[in-house]
Short mmCIF file of C-alpha atoms and ligand atoms in Angstrom, two decimals:
data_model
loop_
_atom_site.label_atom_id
_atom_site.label_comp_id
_atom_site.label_asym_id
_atom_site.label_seq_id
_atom_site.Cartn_x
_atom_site.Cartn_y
_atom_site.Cartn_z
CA UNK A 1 0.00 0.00 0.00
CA UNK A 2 3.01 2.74 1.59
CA UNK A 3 4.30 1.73 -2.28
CA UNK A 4 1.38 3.20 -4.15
CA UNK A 5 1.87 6.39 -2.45
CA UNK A 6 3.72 9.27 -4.52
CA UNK A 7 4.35 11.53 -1.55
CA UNK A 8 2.75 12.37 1.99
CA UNK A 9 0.98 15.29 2.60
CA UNK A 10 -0.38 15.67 6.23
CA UNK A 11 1.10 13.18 8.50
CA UNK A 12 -0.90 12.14 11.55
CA UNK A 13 0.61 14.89 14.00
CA UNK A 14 -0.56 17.50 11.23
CA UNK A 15 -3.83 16.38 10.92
CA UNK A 16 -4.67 16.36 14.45
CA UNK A 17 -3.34 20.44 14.65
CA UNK A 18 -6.04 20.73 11.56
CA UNK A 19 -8.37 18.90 13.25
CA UNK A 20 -8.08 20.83 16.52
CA UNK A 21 -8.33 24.11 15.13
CA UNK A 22 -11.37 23.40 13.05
CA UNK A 23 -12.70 21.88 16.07
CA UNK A 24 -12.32 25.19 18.40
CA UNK A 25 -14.04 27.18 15.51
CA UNK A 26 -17.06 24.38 15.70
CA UNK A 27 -17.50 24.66 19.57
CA UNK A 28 -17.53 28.03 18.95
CA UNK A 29 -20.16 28.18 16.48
CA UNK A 30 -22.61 25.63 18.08
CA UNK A 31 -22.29 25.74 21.92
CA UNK A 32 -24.98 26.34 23.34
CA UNK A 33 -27.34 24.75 20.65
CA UNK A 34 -28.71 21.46 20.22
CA UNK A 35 -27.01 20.22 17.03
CA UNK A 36 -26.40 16.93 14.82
CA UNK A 37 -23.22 15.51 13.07
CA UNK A 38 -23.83 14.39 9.92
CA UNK A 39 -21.23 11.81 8.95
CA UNK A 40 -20.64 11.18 4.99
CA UNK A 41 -20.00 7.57 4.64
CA UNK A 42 -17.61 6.25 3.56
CA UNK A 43 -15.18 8.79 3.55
CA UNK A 44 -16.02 10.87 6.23
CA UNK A 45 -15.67 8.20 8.82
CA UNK A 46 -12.58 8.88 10.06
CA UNK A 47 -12.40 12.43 10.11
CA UNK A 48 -15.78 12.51 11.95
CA UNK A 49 -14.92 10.34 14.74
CA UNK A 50 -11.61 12.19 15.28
CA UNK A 51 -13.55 15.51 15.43
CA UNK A 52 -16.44 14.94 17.07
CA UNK A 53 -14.05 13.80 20.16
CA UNK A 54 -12.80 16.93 19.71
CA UNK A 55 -16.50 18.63 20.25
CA UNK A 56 -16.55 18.72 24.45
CA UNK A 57 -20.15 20.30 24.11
CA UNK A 58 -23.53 18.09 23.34
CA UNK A 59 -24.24 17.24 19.79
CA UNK A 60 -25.85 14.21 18.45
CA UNK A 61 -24.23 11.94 15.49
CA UNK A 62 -26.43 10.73 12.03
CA UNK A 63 -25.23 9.13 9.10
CA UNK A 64 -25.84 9.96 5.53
CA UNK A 65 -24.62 7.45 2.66
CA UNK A 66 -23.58 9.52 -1.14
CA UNK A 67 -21.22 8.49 -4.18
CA UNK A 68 -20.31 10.61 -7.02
CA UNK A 69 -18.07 8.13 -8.51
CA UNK A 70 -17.32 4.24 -9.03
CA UNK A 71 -13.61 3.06 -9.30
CA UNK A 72 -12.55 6.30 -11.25
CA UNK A 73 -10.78 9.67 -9.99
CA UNK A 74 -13.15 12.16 -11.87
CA UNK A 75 -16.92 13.08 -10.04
CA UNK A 76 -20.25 11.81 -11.77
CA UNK A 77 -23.51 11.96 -10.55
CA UNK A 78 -24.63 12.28 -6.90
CA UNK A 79 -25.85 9.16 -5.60
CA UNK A 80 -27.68 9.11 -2.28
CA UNK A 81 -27.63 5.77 -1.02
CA UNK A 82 -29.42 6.59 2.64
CA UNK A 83 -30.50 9.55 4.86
CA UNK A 84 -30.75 9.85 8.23
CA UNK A 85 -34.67 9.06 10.04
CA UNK A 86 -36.89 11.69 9.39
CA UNK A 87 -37.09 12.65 12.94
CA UNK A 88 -33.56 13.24 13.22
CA UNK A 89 -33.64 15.50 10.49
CA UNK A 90 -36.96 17.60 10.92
CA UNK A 91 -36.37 20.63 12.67
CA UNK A 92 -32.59 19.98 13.74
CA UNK A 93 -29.38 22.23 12.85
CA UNK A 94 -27.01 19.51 11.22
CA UNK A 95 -23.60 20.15 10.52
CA UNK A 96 -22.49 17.66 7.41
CA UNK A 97 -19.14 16.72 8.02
CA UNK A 98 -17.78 15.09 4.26
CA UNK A 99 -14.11 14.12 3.87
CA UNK A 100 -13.39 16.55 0.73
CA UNK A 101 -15.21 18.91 -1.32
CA UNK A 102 -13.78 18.42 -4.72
CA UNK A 103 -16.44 19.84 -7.34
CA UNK A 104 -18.68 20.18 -4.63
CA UNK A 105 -21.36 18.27 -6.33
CA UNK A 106 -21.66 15.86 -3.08
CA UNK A 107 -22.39 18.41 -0.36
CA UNK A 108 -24.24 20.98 -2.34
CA UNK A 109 -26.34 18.07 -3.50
CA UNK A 110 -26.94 16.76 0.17
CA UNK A 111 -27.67 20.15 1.47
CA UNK A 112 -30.75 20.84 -0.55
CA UNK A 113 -32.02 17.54 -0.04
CA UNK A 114 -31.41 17.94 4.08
CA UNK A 115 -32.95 21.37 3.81
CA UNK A 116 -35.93 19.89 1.98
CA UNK A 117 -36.51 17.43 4.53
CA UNK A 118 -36.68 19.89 7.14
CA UNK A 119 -33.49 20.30 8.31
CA UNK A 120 -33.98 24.04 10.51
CA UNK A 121 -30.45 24.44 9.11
CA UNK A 122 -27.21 22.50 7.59
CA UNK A 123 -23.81 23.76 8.10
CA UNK A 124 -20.83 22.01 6.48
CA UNK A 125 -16.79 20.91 7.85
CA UNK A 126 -14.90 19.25 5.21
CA UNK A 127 -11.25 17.72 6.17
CA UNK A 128 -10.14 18.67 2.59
CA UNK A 129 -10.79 21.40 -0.09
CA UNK A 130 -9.60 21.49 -3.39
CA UNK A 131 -11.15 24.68 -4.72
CA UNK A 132 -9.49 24.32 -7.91
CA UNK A 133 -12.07 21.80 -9.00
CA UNK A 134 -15.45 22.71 -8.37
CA UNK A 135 -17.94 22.83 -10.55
CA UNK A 136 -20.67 23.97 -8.75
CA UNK A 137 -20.19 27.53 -6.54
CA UNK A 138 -20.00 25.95 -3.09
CA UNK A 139 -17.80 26.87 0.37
CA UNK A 140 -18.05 24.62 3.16
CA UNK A 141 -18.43 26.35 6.70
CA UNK A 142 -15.43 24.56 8.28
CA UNK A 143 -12.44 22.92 6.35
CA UNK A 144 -9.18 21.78 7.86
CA UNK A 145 -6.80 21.90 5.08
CA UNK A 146 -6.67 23.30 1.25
CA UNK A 147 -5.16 20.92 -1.20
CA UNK A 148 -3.95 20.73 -4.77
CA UNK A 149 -5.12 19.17 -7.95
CA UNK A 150 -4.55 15.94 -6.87
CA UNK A 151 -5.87 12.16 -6.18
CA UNK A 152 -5.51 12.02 -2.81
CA UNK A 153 -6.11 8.75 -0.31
CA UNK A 154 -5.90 7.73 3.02
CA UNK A 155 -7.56 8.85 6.63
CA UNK A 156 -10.81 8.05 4.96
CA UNK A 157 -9.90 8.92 1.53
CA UNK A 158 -10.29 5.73 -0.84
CA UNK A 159 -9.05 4.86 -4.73
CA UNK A 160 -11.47 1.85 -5.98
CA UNK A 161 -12.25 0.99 -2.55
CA UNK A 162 -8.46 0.79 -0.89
CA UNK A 163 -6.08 3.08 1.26
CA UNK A 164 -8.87 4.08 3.60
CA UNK A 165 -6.96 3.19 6.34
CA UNK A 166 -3.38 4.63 5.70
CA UNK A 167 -3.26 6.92 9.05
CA UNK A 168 -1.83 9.63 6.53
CA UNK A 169 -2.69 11.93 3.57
CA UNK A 170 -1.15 11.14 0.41
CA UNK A 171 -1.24 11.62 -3.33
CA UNK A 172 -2.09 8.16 -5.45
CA UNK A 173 1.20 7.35 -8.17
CA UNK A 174 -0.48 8.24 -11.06
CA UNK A 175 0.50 4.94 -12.55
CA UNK A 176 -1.62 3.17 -9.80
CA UNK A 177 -4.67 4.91 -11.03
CA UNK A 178 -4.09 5.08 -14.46
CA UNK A 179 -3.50 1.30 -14.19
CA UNK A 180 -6.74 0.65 -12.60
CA UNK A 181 -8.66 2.80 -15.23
CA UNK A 182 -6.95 0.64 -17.64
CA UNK A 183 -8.22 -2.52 -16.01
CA UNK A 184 -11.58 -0.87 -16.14
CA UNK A 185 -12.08 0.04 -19.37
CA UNK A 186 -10.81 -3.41 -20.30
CA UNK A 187 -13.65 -5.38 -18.21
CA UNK A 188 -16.02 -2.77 -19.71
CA UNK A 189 -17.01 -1.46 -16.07
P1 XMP B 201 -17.52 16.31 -4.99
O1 XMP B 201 -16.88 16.36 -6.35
O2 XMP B 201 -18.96 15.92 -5.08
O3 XMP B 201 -16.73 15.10 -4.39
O4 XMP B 201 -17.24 17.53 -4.17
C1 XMP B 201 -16.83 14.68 -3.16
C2 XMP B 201 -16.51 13.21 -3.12
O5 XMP B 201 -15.63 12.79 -4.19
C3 XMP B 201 -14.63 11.93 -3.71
N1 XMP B 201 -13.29 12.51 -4.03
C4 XMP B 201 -12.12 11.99 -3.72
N2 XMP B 201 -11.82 10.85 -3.08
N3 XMP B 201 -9.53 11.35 -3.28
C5 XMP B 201 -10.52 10.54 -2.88
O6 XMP B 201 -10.23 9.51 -2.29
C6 XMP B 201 -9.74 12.51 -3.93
O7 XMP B 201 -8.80 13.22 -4.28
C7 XMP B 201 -11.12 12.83 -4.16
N4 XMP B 201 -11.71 13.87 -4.77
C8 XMP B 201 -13.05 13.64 -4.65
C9 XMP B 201 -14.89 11.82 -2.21
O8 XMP B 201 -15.60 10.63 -1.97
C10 XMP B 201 -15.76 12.98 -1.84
O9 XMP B 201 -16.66 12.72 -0.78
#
């Protein structure tokens, strides 16, 4: 896996400075008020459960299931696989919490649909922002680091399912990905 990995970007003491600032800024912004984590899966998964243990004030966590892509590096449509029970939407102030905001399809996308569904109001914390690729005009609320045009995987971050689990940042070899689009196009996926 360490071998597929061009170069790191945020080690682990890094991200847990991001992580505590952003943290202090969401305290700041929500004590006091009754409010739910919304938890992207998959991606989100470990930068929510690092943050919210972060959060010494009361908050609530939901999960929300999206996909924009299958094995492939560029965004496609939204998918929304599941939302959170009505009742723990209805009424609440949720603050989506997504791993990156690339075009920004995912969150903008997940945001009207909350906000339809009741939500009294949806703020957004991303662990990554790559503002160079978005497509749709979107800022999230909350965002630990800015990154380059790049694939990037680990703490969360996945390429065709792998690499969630590397406790680090880093950008993909392009020849990883490029071989698996390869492999892709050849099984006709
Ligand atoms: P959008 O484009 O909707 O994308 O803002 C958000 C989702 O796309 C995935 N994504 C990435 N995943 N490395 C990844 O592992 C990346 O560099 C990357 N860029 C986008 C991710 O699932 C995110 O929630």
């Amino acid at each position: 896996m360490q071998d597929d990995i061009d170069r790191v970007l945020f080690d682990e003491a890094e991200i847990l400075r991001g992580i505590d600032r952003v943290a202090a800024e969401v305290v700041a912004a929500y004590e006091g008020k009754e409010f739910t984590v919304v938890s992207v899966l998959k991606g989100s998964c470990v930068f929510a459960s690092d943050l919210i243990r972060r959060l010494p004030i009361p908050l609530e966590l939901a999960f929300v299931a999206a996909s924009s892509y299958g094995d492939r590096t560029e965004g496609g449509d939204v998918k929304v696989n599941f939302f959170p029970a009505e009742k723990e939407i209805a009424g609440r102030s949720l603050l989506l919490v997504d791993d990156i905001l690339d075009t920004g399809r995912t969150l903008h996308c997940l945001k009207n649909e909350l906000l339809s569904r009741g939500a009294a109001s949806v703020g957004t914390c991303v662990f990554l922002d790559k503002p160079s690729r978005r497509s749709v005009e979107f800022e999230a609320d909350f965002r630990c680091f800015e990154v380059e045009n790049l694939f990037v995987v680990g703490y969360g971050l996945d390429f065709a399912g792998r690499y969630r689990n590397l406790p680090y940042v880093g950008a993909l070899r392009s020849e990883v990905y490029e071989r698996e689009l390869q492999a892709a196009e050849r099984s006709g996926s």
